CSV table of C-alpha atoms in Angstrom, one decimal:
chain,number,residue,atom,x,y,z
F,6,MET,CA,0.0,0.0,0.0
F,7,THR,CA,1.6,3.3,-1.1
F,8,GLN,CA,1.8,6.5,0.9
F,9,PRO,CA,0.1,9.6,-0.3
F,10,THR,CA,2.3,11.6,-2.6
F,11,LYS,CA,3.9,14.6,-0.9
F,12,PRO,CA,4.1,17.9,-2.7
F,13,ALA,CA,7.5,19.0,-4.0
F,14,PHE,CA,9.7,20.6,-1.4
F,15,ASP,CA,9.8,24.3,-1.1
F,16,THR,CA,13.5,25.2,-0.9
F,17,THR,CA,12.7,28.4,0.9
F,18,GLN,CA,11.6,26.4,3.9
F,19,PRO,CA,13.9,24.4,6.2
F,20,PRO,CA,13.7,20.6,6.3
F,21,PRO,CA,11.5,18.8,8.8
F,22,VAL,CA,12.6,19.5,12.3
F,23,PRO,CA,12.1,16.9,15.1
F,24,ASN,CA,10.2,17.8,18.2
F,25,LYS,CA,12.3,19.1,21.0
F,26,GLY,CA,12.6,17.7,24.5
F,27,LYS,CA,15.2,16.9,27.2
F,28,ASN,CA,16.5,13.8,25.4
F,29,ALA,CA,15.5,14.8,21.9
F,30,PRO,CA,19.0,15.2,20.4
F,31,ARG,CA,20.2,11.8,21.5
F,32,LYS,CA,16.9,10.1,20.5
F,33,CYS,CA,16.9,11.8,17.2
F,34,GLU,CA,20.4,10.7,16.5
F,35,GLN,CA,19.5,7.1,17.4
F,36,ILE,CA,16.4,7.2,15.1
F,37,LEU,CA,18.3,8.7,12.2
F,38,THR,CA,21.1,6.2,12.5
F,39,SER,CA,18.8,3.3,12.7
F,40,ALA,CA,16.6,4.6,9.9
F,41,GLY,CA,19.6,5.0,7.6
F,42,GLN,CA,20.8,1.5,8.3
F,43,LEU,CA,17.4,0.0,7.4
F,44,PHE,CA,16.9,2.2,4.4
F,45,LEU,CA,20.2,1.2,3.0
F,46,GLN,CA,19.7,-2.5,3.8
F,47,GLN,CA,16.1,-2.9,2.7
F,48,GLY,CA,15.1,0.1,0.6
F,49,TYR,CA,12.5,2.7,1.4
F,50,GLU,CA,9.2,0.7,0.8
F,51,ARG,CA,10.3,-2.4,2.8
F,52,THR,CA,11.4,-0.4,5.8
F,53,SER,CA,8.6,0.3,8.3
F,54,MET,CA,8.3,2.8,11.2
F,55,SER,CA,8.0,-0.2,13.6
F,56,GLN,CA,11.3,-1.6,12.4
F,57,ILE,CA,13.0,1.7,12.8
F,58,ALA,CA,11.6,2.2,16.3
F,59,GLN,CA,12.7,-1.3,17.3
F,60,LEU,CA,16.2,-0.9,16.0
F,61,ALA,CA,16.5,2.6,17.6
F,62,GLY,CA,15.3,1.3,20.9
F,63,VAL,CA,12.5,3.8,21.2
F,64,SER,CA,8.7,3.4,21.3
F,65,LYS,CA,6.6,4.0,18.2
F,66,GLY,CA,5.0,6.9,20.1
F,67,SER,CA,8.4,8.5,20.7
F,68,LEU,CA,9.3,8.0,17.0
F,69,TYR,CA,6.1,9.7,15.9
F,70,ASN,CA,6.8,12.5,18.4
F,71,HIS,CA,10.0,13.2,16.4
F,72,PHE,CA,8.8,12.5,12.9
F,73,GLU,CA,5.3,12.7,11.4
F,74,ASN,CA,5.8,9.8,9.0
F,75,LYS,CA,8.4,7.8,7.1
F,76,ALA,CA,8.7,10.4,4.3
F,77,ASP,CA,9.7,13.0,6.8
F,78,LEU,CA,12.2,10.7,8.5
F,79,PHE,CA,13.8,9.8,5.2
F,80,THR,CA,14.1,13.5,4.3
F,81,ALA,CA,15.7,14.3,7.6
F,82,PHE,CA,18.2,11.5,7.3
F,83,PHE,CA,19.1,12.5,3.7
F,84,GLU,CA,19.3,16.2,4.6
F,85,GLU,CA,21.6,15.5,7.5
F,86,ARG,CA,23.9,13.3,5.3
F,87,SER,CA,23.8,15.8,2.4
F,88,ARG,CA,24.8,18.7,4.7
F,89,THR,CA,27.9,16.8,5.8
F,90,ARG,CA,28.9,16.2,2.3
F,91,LEU,CA,28.2,19.7,1.2
F,92,ASP,CA,30.4,21.0,4.1
F,93,THR,CA,33.2,18.9,2.7
F,94,LEU,CA,32.8,20.4,-0.8
F,95,LYS,CA,32.6,24.0,0.6
F,96,ALA,CA,35.8,23.4,2.6
F,97,VAL,CA,37.5,22.6,-0.7
F,98,SER,CA,36.4,25.9,-2.4
F,99,ARG,CA,37.5,27.9,0.6
F,100,THR,CA,40.9,26.3,1.0
F,101,PRO,CA,43.7,28.3,-0.7
F,102,GLN,CA,45.2,26.5,-3.7
F,103,PRO,CA,48.3,27.5,-5.7
F,104,ASP,CA,46.2,28.0,-8.9
F,105,LEU,CA,42.6,27.6,-10.2
F,106,ARG,CA,43.3,24.3,-12.0
F,107,THR,CA,44.5,22.7,-8.8
F,108,ALA,CA,41.4,24.0,-7.0
F,109,LEU,CA,39.2,22.6,-9.8
F,110,ILE,CA,40.9,19.2,-9.7
F,111,GLN,CA,40.5,19.1,-5.9
F,112,ALA,CA,36.8,19.9,-6.2
F,113,ALA,CA,36.1,17.3,-8.9
F,114,SER,CA,38.1,14.7,-6.9
F,115,THR,CA,36.0,15.5,-3.8
F,116,ILE,CA,32.7,15.2,-5.8
F,117,ILE,CA,33.8,11.8,-7.2
F,118,THR,CA,34.8,10.5,-3.8
F,119,LEU,CA,31.6,11.7,-2.1
F,120,LEU,CA,29.3,10.3,-4.8
F,121,THR,CA,30.9,6.9,-4.8
F,122,ASP,CA,31.0,6.1,-1.1
F,123,HIS,CA,28.9,3.3,0.0
F,124,GLU,CA,26.1,5.4,1.6
F,125,ALA,CA,25.8,7.8,-1.3
F,126,ILE,CA,25.5,5.0,-3.8
F,127,GLY,CA,22.9,3.2,-1.6
F,128,LEU,CA,20.8,6.3,-1.3
F,129,TYR,CA,21.0,7.0,-5.0
F,130,ARG,CA,19.8,3.5,-5.8
F,131,ILE,CA,16.9,3.8,-3.4
F,132,VAL,CA,15.7,6.9,-5.1
F,133,VAL,CA,16.1,5.6,-8.7
F,134,ALA,CA,14.4,2.3,-7.8
F,135,GLU,CA,11.4,3.7,-5.8
F,136,ALA,CA,10.9,7.2,-7.2
F,137,ASN,CA,7.9,6.2,-9.4
F,138,GLU,CA,6.1,4.8,-6.3
F,139,PHE,CA,7.3,7.5,-3.9
F,140,PRO,CA,7.9,10.7,-5.9
F,141,HIS,CA,9.0,12.7,-2.8
F,142,LEU,CA,12.2,10.6,-2.8
F,143,ALA,CA,13.3,12.3,-6.1
F,144,ASP,CA,12.4,15.7,-4.5
F,145,THR,CA,14.6,14.9,-1.5
F,146,LEU,CA,17.6,13.8,-3.7
F,147,TRP,CA,17.3,17.0,-5.9
F,148,HIS,CA,16.7,19.6,-3.2
F,149,TYR,CA,18.9,18.3,-0.4
F,150,GLY,CA,21.6,16.8,-2.7
F,151,PHE,CA,22.2,18.1,-6.2
F,152,SER,CA,20.5,21.5,-5.8
F,153,ARG,CA,22.6,22.5,-2.8
F,154,THR,CA,25.8,21.2,-4.5
F,155,LEU,CA,25.0,23.3,-7.6
F,156,SER,CA,24.3,26.4,-5.5
F,157,SER,CA,27.6,26.0,-3.8
F,158,LEU,CA,29.5,25.6,-7.1
F,159,THR,CA,27.5,28.5,-8.6
F,160,GLU,CA,28.6,30.8,-5.8
F,161,TRP,CA,32.2,29.7,-6.2
F,162,PHE,CA,32.3,30.1,-9.9
F,163,THR,CA,30.6,33.5,-9.6
F,164,HIS,CA,33.4,34.7,-7.3
F,165,LYS,CA,36.1,33.4,-9.7
F,166,HIS,CA,34.3,35.2,-12.6
F,167,GLU,CA,34.3,38.4,-10.6
F,168,ALA,CA,38.0,38.0,-9.8
F,169,GLY,CA,38.7,37.6,-13.5
F,170,LEU,CA,39.9,34.0,-13.2
F,171,LEU,CA,36.9,32.6,-15.2
F,172,LYS,CA,34.7,34.1,-17.9
F,173,ILE,CA,31.2,32.8,-17.3
F,174,ASP,CA,27.9,34.2,-18.5
F,175,ASP,CA,25.8,31.7,-16.6
F,176,ALA,CA,27.4,30.4,-13.5
F,177,ALA,CA,24.5,28.1,-12.6
F,178,PHE,CA,24.8,26.4,-16.0
F,179,ALA,CA,28.6,26.1,-15.6
F,180,ALA,CA,28.1,24.5,-12.1
F,181,GLU,CA,25.8,21.9,-13.6
F,182,GLN,CA,28.3,21.2,-16.4
F,183,PHE,CA,31.1,20.8,-13.8
F,184,LEU,CA,29.0,18.5,-11.6
F,185,MET,CA,27.9,16.3,-14.6
F,186,MET,CA,31.5,16.1,-16.0
F,187,SER,CA,32.7,15.0,-12.5
F,188,GLN,CA,30.3,12.0,-12.8
F,189,THR,CA,32.0,10.7,-15.9
F,190,ARG,CA,33.2,7.1,-15.9
F,191,ILE,CA,33.8,6.4,-12.3
F,192,VAL,CA,30.6,7.6,-10.7
F,193,GLN,CA,28.2,6.2,-13.3
F,194,ARG,CA,29.9,2.8,-13.4
F,195,THR,CA,29.9,2.5,-9.7
F,196,ARG,CA,26.2,3.3,-9.5
F,197,LEU,CA,25.6,0.4,-12.0
F,198,SER,CA,27.9,-2.0,-10.1
F,199,LEU,CA,30.2,-2.2,-13.2
F,200,PRO,CA,33.9,-2.8,-12.7
F,201,VAL,CA,35.9,0.4,-12.6
F,202,ASP,CA,39.2,1.6,-11.2
F,203,ARG,CA,38.3,3.7,-8.1
F,204,SER,CA,41.9,4.2,-6.9
F,205,PRO,CA,43.1,7.7,-5.9
F,206,LYS,CA,45.2,7.7,-9.1
F,207,SER,CA,42.2,7.0,-11.3
F,208,ILE,CA,40.1,9.6,-9.5
F,209,ASN,CA,42.8,12.2,-9.9
F,210,ARG,CA,43.1,11.3,-13.6
F,211,VAL,CA,39.4,11.9,-14.2
F,212,ALA,CA,39.4,15.0,-12.0
F,213,SER,CA,42.3,16.5,-13.9
F,214,ALA,CA,40.5,15.9,-17.2
F,215,VAL,CA,37.4,17.6,-15.8
F,216,ALA,CA,39.4,20.6,-14.7
F,217,ASP,CA,41.2,20.9,-18.1
F,218,HIS,CA,38.0,20.6,-20.1
F,219,PHE,CA,36.2,23.1,-17.8
F,220,LEU,CA,39.0,25.6,-18.3
F,221,LYS,CA,39.0,25.2,-22.0
F,222,ILE,CA,35.4,26.4,-21.9
F,223,TYR,CA,35.6,29.1,-19.3
F,224,ALA,CA,39.2,30.3,-19.0
F,225,PRO,CA,39.4,34.1,-19.8
């Protein structure tokens, strides 16, 4: 039996916030950790709120005090994980590098590494497999994953354009190009469980190619 389809997320609003209480932070962490474990093991549809409550060691009443339904719980879990990954990418853009090419290589390498870790691949497969049945999963992936990454890259490229290091008319489009180029070969093959070299040397080779092609388009 499917859940009612939730409306697309309004990116001007914050993600679902758990109810607060004396032990809320600790319980919330337990719930999110347990939910993530079950989502990755079983997928979204096969995971129930009862299973999450049992694994987290909380009552169903306590679970529903924190999260209204499974959709909100998945969103909160995905948002929390996405924020961590985005902070890593932002740190790259803010770290001084000897030149722009080196910075772009580091950014592409970070994107490849983040998108191919076990958890990221598992969440991506859940969304692809179950988005037709549960459309809000695709909304979650886009708004708390790709959209935020694109916004961060757009801001970075805008600053580089203003500094005269890049010549970009549409920074948002350039950000999408960079993100898609970074998913060449290694990310796509990993998502499909195809054999691919994921060694640091291979990642650096792809990241270097991404940086070079990007600069061919946007170098002043």
